[in-house]
PDB file of C-alpha atoms and ligand atoms in Angstrom:
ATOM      1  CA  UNK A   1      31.159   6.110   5.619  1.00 45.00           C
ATOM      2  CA  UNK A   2      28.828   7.595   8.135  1.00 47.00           C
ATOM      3  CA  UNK A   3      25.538   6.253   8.347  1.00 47.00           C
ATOM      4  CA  UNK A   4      22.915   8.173   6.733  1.00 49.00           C
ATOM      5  CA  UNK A   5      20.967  10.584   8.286  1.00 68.00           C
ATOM      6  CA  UNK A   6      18.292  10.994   5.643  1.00 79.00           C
ATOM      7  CA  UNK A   7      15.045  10.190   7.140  1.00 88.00           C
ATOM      8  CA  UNK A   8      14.651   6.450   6.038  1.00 94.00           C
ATOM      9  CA  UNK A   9      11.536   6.303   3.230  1.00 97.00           C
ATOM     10  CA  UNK A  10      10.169   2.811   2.605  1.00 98.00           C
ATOM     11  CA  UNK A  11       7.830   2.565  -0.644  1.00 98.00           C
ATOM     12  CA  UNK A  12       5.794  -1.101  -0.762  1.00 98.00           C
ATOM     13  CA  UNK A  13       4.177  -2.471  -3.571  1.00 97.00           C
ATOM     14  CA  UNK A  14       2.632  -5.479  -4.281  1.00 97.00           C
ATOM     15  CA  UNK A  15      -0.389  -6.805  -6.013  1.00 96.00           C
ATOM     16  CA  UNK A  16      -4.306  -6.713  -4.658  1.00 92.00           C
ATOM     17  CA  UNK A  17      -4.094  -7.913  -1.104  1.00 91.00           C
ATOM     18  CA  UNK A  18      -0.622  -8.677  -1.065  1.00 94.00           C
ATOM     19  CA  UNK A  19      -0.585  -7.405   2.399  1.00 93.00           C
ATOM     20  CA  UNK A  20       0.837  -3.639   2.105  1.00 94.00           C
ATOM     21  CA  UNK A  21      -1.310  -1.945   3.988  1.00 93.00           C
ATOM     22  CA  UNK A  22      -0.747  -4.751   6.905  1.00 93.00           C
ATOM     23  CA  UNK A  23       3.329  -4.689   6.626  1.00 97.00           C
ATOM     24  CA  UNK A  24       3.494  -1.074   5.796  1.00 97.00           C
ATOM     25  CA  UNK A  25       1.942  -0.289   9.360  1.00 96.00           C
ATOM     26  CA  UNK A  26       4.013  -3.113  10.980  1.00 98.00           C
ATOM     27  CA  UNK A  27       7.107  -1.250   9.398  1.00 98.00           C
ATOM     28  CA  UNK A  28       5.983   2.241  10.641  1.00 98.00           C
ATOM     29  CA  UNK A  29       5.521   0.178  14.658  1.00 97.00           C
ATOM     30  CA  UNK A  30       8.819  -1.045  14.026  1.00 97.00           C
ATOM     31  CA  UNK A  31      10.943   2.027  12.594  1.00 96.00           C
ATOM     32  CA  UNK A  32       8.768   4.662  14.001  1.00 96.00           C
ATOM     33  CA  UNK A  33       7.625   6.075  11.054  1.00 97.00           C
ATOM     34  CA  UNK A  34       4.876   7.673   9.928  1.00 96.00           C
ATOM     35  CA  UNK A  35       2.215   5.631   7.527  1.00 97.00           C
ATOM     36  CA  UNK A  36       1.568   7.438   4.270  1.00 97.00           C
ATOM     37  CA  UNK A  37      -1.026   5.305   2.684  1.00 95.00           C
ATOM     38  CA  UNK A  38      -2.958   6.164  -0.708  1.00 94.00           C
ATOM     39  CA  UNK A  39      -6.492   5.121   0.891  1.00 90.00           C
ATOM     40  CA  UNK A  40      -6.468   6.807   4.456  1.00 91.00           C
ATOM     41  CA  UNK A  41      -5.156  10.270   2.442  1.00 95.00           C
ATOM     42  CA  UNK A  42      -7.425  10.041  -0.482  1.00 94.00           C
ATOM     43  CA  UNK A  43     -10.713   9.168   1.897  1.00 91.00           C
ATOM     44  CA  UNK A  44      -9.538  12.250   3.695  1.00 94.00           C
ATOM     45  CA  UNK A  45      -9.199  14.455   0.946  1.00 95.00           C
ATOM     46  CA  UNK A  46     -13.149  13.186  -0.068  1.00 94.00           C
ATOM     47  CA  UNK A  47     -13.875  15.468   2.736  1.00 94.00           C
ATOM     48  CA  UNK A  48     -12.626  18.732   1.645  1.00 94.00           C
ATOM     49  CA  UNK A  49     -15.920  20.305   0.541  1.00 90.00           C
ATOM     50  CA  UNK A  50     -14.017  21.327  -2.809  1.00 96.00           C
ATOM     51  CA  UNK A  51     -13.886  20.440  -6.866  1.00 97.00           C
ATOM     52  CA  UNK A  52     -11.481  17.583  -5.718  1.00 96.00           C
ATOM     53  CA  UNK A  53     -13.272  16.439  -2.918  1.00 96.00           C
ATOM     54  CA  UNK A  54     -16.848  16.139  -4.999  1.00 96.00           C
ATOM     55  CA  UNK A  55     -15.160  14.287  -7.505  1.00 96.00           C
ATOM     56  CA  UNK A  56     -12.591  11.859  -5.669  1.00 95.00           C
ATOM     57  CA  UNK A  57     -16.177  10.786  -4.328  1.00 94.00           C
ATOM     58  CA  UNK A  58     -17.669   9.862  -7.494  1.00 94.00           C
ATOM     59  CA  UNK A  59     -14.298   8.302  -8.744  1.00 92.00           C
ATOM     60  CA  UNK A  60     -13.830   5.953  -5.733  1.00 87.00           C
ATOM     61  CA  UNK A  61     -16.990   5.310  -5.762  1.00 84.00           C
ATOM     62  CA  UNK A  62     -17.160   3.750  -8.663  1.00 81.00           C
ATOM     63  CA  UNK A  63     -13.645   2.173  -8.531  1.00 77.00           C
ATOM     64  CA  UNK A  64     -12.313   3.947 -11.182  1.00 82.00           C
ATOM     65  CA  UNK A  65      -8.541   4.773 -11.405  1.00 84.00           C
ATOM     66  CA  UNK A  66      -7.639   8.218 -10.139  1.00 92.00           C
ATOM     67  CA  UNK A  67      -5.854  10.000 -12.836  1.00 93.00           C
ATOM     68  CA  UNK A  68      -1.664  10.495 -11.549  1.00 93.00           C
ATOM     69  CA  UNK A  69      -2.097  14.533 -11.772  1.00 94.00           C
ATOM     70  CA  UNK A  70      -4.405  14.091  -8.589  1.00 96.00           C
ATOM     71  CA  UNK A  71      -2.472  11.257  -6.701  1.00 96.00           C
ATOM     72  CA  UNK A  72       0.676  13.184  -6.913  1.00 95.00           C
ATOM     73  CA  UNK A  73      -0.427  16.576  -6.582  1.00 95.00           C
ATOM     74  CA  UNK A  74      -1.704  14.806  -3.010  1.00 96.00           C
ATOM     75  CA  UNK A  75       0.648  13.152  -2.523  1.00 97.00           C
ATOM     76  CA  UNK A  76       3.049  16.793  -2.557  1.00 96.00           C
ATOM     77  CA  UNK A  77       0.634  18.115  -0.280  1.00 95.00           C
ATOM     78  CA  UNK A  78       1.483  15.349   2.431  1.00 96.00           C
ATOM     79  CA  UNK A  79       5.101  15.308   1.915  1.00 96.00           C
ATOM     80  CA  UNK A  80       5.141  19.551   2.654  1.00 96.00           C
ATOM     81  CA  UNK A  81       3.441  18.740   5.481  1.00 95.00           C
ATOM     82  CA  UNK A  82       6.157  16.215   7.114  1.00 95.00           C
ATOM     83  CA  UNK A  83       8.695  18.401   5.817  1.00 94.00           C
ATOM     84  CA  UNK A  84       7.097  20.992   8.215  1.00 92.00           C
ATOM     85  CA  UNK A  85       7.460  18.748  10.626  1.00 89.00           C
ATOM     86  CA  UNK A  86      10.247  19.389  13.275  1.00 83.00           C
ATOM     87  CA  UNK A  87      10.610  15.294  14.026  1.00 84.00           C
ATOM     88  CA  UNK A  88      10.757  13.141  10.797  1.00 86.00           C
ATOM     89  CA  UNK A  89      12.015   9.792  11.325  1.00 92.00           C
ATOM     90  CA  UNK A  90      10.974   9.042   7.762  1.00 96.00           C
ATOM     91  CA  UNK A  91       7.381   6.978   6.792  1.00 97.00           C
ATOM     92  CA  UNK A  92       5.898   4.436   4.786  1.00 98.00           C
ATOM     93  CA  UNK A  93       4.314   4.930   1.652  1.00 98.00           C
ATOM     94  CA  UNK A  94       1.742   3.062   0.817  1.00 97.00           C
ATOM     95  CA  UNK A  95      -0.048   2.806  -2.446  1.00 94.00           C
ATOM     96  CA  UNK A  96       1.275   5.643  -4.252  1.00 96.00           C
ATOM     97  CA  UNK A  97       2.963   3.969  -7.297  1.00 95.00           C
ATOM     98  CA  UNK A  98       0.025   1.831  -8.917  1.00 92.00           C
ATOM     99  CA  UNK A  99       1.534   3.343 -12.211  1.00 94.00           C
ATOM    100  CA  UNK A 100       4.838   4.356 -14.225  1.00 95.00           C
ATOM    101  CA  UNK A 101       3.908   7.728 -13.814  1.00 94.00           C
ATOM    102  CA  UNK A 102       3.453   8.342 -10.035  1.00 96.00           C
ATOM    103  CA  UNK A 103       6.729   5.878  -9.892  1.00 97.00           C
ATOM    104  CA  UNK A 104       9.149   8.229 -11.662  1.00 97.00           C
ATOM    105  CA  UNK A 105       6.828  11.463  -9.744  1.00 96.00           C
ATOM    106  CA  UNK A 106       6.929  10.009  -6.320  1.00 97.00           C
ATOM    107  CA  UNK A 107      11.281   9.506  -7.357  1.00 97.00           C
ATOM    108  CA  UNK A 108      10.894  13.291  -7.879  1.00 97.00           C
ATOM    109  CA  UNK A 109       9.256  14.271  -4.849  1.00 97.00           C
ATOM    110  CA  UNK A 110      11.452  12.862  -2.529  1.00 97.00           C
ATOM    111  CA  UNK A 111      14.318  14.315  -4.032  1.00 96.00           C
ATOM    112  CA  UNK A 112      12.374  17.763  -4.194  1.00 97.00           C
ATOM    113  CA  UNK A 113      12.390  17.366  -0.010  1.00 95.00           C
ATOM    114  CA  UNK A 114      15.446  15.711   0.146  1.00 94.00           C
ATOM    115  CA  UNK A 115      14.229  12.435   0.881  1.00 94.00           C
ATOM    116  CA  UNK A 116      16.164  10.522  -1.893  1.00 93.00           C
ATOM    117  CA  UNK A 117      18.974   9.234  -0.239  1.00 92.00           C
ATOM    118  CA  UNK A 118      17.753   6.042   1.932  1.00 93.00           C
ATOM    119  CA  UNK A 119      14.529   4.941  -0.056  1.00 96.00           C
ATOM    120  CA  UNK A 120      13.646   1.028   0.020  1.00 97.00           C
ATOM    121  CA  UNK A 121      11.572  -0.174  -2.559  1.00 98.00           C
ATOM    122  CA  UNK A 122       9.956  -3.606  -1.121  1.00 98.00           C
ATOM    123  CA  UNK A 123       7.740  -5.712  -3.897  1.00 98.00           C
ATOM    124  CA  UNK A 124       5.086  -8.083  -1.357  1.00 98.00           C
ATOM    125  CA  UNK A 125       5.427 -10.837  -4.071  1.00 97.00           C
ATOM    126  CA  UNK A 126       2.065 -13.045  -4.797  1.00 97.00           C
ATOM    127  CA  UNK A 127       0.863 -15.199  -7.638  1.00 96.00           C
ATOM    128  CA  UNK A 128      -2.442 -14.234  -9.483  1.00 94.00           C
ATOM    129  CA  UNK A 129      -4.283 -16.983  -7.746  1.00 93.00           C
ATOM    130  CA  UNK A 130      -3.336 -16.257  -4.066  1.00 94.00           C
ATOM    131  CA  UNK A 131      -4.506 -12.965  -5.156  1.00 93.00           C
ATOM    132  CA  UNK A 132      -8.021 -13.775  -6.137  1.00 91.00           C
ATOM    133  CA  UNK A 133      -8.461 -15.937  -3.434  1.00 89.00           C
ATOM    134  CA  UNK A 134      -7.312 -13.581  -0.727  1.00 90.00           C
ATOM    135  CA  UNK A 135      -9.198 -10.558  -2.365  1.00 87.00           C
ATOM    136  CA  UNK A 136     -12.785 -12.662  -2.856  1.00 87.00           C
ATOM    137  CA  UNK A 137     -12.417 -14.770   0.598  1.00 87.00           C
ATOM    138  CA  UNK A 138     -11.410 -11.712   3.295  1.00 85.00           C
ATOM    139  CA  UNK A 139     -14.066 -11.462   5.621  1.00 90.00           C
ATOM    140  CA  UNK A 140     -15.272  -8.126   7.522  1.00 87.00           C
ATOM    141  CA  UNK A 141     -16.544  -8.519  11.291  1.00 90.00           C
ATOM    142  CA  UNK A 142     -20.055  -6.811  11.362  1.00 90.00           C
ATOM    143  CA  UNK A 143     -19.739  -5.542  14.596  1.00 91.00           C
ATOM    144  CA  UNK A 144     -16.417  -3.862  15.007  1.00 89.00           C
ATOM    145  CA  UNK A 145     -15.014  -3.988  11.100  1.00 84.00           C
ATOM    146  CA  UNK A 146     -11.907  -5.960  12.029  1.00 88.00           C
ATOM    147  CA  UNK A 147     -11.024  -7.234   8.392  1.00 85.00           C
ATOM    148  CA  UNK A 148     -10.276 -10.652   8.703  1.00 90.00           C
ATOM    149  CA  UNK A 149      -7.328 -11.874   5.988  1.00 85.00           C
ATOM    150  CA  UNK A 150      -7.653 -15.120   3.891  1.00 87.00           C
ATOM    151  CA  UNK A 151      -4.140 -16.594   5.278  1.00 83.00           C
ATOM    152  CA  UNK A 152      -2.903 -19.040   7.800  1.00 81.00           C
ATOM    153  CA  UNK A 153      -5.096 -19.053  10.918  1.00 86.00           C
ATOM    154  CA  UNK A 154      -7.478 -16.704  10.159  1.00 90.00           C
ATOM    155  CA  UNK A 155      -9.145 -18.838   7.411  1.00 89.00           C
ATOM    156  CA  UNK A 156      -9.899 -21.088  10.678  1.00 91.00           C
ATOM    157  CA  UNK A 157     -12.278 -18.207  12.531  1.00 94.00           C
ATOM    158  CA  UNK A 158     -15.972 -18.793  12.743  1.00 93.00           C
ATOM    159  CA  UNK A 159     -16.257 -15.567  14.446  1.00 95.00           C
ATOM    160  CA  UNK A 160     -14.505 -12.248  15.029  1.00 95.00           C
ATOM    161  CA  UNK A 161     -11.693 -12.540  17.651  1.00 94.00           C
ATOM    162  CA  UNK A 162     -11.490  -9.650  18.945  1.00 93.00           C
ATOM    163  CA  UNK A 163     -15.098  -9.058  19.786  1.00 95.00           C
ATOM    164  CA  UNK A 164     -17.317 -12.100  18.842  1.00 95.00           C
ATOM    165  CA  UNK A 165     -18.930 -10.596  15.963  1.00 95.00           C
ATOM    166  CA  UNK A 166     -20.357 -12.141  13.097  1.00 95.00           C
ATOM    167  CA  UNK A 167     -17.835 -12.408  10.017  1.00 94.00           C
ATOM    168  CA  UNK A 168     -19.369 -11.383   6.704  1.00 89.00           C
ATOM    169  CA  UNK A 169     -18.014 -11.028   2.982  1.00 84.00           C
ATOM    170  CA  UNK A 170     -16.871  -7.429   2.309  1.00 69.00           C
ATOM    171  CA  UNK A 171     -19.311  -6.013  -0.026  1.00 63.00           C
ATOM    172  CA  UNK A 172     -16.882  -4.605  -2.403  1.00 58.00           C
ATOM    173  CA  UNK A 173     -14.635  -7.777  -3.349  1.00 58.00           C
ATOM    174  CA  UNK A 174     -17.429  -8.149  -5.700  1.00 73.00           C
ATOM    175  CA  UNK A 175     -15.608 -10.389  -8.570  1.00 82.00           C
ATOM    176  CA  UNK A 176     -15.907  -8.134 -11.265  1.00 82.00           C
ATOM    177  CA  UNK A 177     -14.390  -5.462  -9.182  1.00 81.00           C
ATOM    178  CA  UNK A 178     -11.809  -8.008  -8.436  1.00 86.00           C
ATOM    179  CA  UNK A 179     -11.251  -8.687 -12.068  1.00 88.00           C
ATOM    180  CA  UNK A 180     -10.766  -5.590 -12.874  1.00 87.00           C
ATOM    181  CA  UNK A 181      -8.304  -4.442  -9.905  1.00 88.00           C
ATOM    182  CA  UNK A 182      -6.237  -8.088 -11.078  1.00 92.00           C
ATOM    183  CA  UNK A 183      -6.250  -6.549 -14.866  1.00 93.00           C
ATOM    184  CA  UNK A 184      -5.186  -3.194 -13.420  1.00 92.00           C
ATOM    185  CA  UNK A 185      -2.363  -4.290 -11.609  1.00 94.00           C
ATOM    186  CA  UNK A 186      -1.044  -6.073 -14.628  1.00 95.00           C
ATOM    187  CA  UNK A 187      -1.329  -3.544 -17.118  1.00 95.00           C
ATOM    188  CA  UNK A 188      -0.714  -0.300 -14.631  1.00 94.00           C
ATOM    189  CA  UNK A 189       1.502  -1.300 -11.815  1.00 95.00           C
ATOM    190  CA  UNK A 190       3.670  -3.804 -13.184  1.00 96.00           C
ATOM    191  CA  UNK A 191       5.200  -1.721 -15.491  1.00 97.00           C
ATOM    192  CA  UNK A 192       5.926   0.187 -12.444  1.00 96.00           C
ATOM    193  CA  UNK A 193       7.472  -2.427 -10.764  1.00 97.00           C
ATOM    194  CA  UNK A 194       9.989  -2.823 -13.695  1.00 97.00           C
ATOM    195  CA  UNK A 195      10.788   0.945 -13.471  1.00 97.00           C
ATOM    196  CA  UNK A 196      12.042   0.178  -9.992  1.00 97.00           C
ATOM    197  CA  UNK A 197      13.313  -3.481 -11.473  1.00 97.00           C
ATOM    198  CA  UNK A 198      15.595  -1.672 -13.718  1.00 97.00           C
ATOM    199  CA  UNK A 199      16.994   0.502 -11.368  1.00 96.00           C
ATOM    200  CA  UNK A 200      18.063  -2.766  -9.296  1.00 94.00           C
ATOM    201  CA  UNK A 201      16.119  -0.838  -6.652  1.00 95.00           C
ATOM    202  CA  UNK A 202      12.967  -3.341  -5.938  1.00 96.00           C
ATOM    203  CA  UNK A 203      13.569  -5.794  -3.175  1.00 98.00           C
ATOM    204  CA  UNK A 204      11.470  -8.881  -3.375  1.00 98.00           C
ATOM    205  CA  UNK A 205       9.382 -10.680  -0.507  1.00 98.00           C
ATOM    206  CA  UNK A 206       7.631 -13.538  -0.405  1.00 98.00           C
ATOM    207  CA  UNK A 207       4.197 -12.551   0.252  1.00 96.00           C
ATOM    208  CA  UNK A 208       2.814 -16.331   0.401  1.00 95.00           C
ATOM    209  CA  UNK A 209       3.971 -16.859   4.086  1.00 93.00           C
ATOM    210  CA  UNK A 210       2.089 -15.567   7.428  1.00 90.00           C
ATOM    211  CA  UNK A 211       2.072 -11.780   8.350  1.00 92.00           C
ATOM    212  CA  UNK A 212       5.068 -12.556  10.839  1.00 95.00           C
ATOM    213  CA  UNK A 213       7.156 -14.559   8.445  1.00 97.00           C
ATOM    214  CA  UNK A 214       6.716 -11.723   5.676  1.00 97.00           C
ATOM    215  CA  UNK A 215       7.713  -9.580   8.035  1.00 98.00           C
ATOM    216  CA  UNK A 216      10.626 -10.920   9.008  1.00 98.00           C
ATOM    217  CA  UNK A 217      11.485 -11.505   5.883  1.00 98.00           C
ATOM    218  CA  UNK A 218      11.400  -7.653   4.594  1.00 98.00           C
ATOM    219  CA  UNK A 219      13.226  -6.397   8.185  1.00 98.00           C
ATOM    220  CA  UNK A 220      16.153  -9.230   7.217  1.00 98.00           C
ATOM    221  CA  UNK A 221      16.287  -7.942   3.694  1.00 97.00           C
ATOM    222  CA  UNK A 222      16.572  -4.072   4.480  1.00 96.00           C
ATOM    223  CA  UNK A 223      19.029  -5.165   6.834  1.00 93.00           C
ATOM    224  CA  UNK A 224      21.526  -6.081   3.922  1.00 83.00           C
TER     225      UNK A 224
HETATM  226 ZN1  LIG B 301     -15.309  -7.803  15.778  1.00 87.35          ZN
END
C-alpha cells in the first residue's frame, strides 16, 4: 500500500494538566503542523465584537462549559480556513473533544474536509491525584508569564529561568475551580474517551513521566 497522503490529524486528550497543550505544540515542532488548540481559538473569537464574542466572555469568565453548538460551529470555521490553505501538512487539535458530542462532531468534520483518513487519537494518561497536584501547584512567572509545570525539575525553581522573575500561584487554579474542572472531566470527557476507546482508536501515554519522556513515548507509539 502507498503511504497516505492525507494530511496527518493528531487529536490529544487527557485530563486537567495532563500536558496537551505542552505535547500538542511539541508534536506540531516535530511534524510541522499547525496547532489547533480550543483556548488560543476561543480567546480569539472573544474578540469579535459580535453576539458570540460578548458572550464567550462572560462564559469563560466564569468557567462555565461552552455549550458543543459553539465549540464546533468554531471549530468548522478553523478547519475551512486550513482547507483554504494551499500547504496543509495536517495539525494538532487540541482541546476540542471535552465531550461525547464534539467527539462524534469533530469525527464528522474531518471527514466533511477529507481529513479522516490518518487521524491519531493520543489519551496523556494521569491519575486524579497527579492531576490536582499539578493543576493547584503550577506556578506563573510575574514578569514574563512563563508557566512553570509541577513535574520533574521544575518543582526545584525558586525563580523564573528564563528571566529571573518572581514565581507566583496562577490566580485561577483556585481549588474550587479545580474541583470542578476534575468533576468535569469525569462526567464530560471520559465518556468521550470511551467513544474513541470503543473504536480501538485511543492510544494511551503515560503522562506521569517528564515532558521529554512523554514525548517520546507518543512519537514511538504513532510510529507503530
Ligand atoms: Zn520569567
Amino acid at each position: 500500500m502507498k503511504p497516505s497522503k492525507s494530511p496527518k490529524v493528531i487529536i490529544v486528550i487527557g485530563p486537567p494538566g495532563s500536558g496537551k497543550g505542552t505535547q500538542s505544540k511539541l508534536l506540531c515542532r516535530h511534524f510541522g503542523l499547525e496547532y489547533v488548540g480550543s483556548g488560543d481559538i476561543l480567546r480569539a473569537r472573544q474578540k469579535v465584537g459580535d453576539f458570540t464574542g460578548q458572550k464567550l466572555i462572560k462564559v469563560m469568565g466564569k468557567g462555565e462549559l461552552i455549550p458543543s453548538f459553539v465549540i464546533v460551529k468554531i471549530l468548522g470555521d478553523k478547519l475551512e480556513k486550513l482547507k483554504n490553505k494551499s500547504k496543509n501538512k495536517g495539525f494538532v487539535l487540541d482541546g476540542w473533544t471535552r465531550i461525547i458530542y464534539e467527539a462524534i462532531l469533530a469525527d464528522e468534520a474531518l471527514g466533511w474536509y477529507g481529513w479522516n483518513k490518518n487521524v491519531k487519537v493520543i489519551l496523556l494518561k494521569i491519575s486524579r491525584r497527579e492531576s490536582y497536584n499539578r493543576l493547584t501547584k503550577r506556578r506563573q512567572c510575574k514578569k514574563c508569564g512563563r508557566l512553570i509545570p509541577w513535574l520533574g525539575e521544575f518543582k526545584k525553581l525558586k525563580k523564573c529561568d528564563k528571566c529571573g522573575g518572581k514565581l507566583v500561584t496562577r490566580r485561577d487554579d483556585k481549588i474550587e475551580s479545580i474541583k470542578m474542572r476534575l468533576e468535569e472531566f469525569k462526567n464530560q470527557t471520559v465518556p468521550s474517551i470511551n467513544y474513541y476507546k470503543k473504536q480501538k482508536r485511543l492510544i494511551k501515554i503515560n503522562g506521569e513521566q517528564s515532558i521529554e519522556d512523554v514525548f517520546k513515548d507518543i512519537l514511538k507509539a504513532l510510529k507503530q
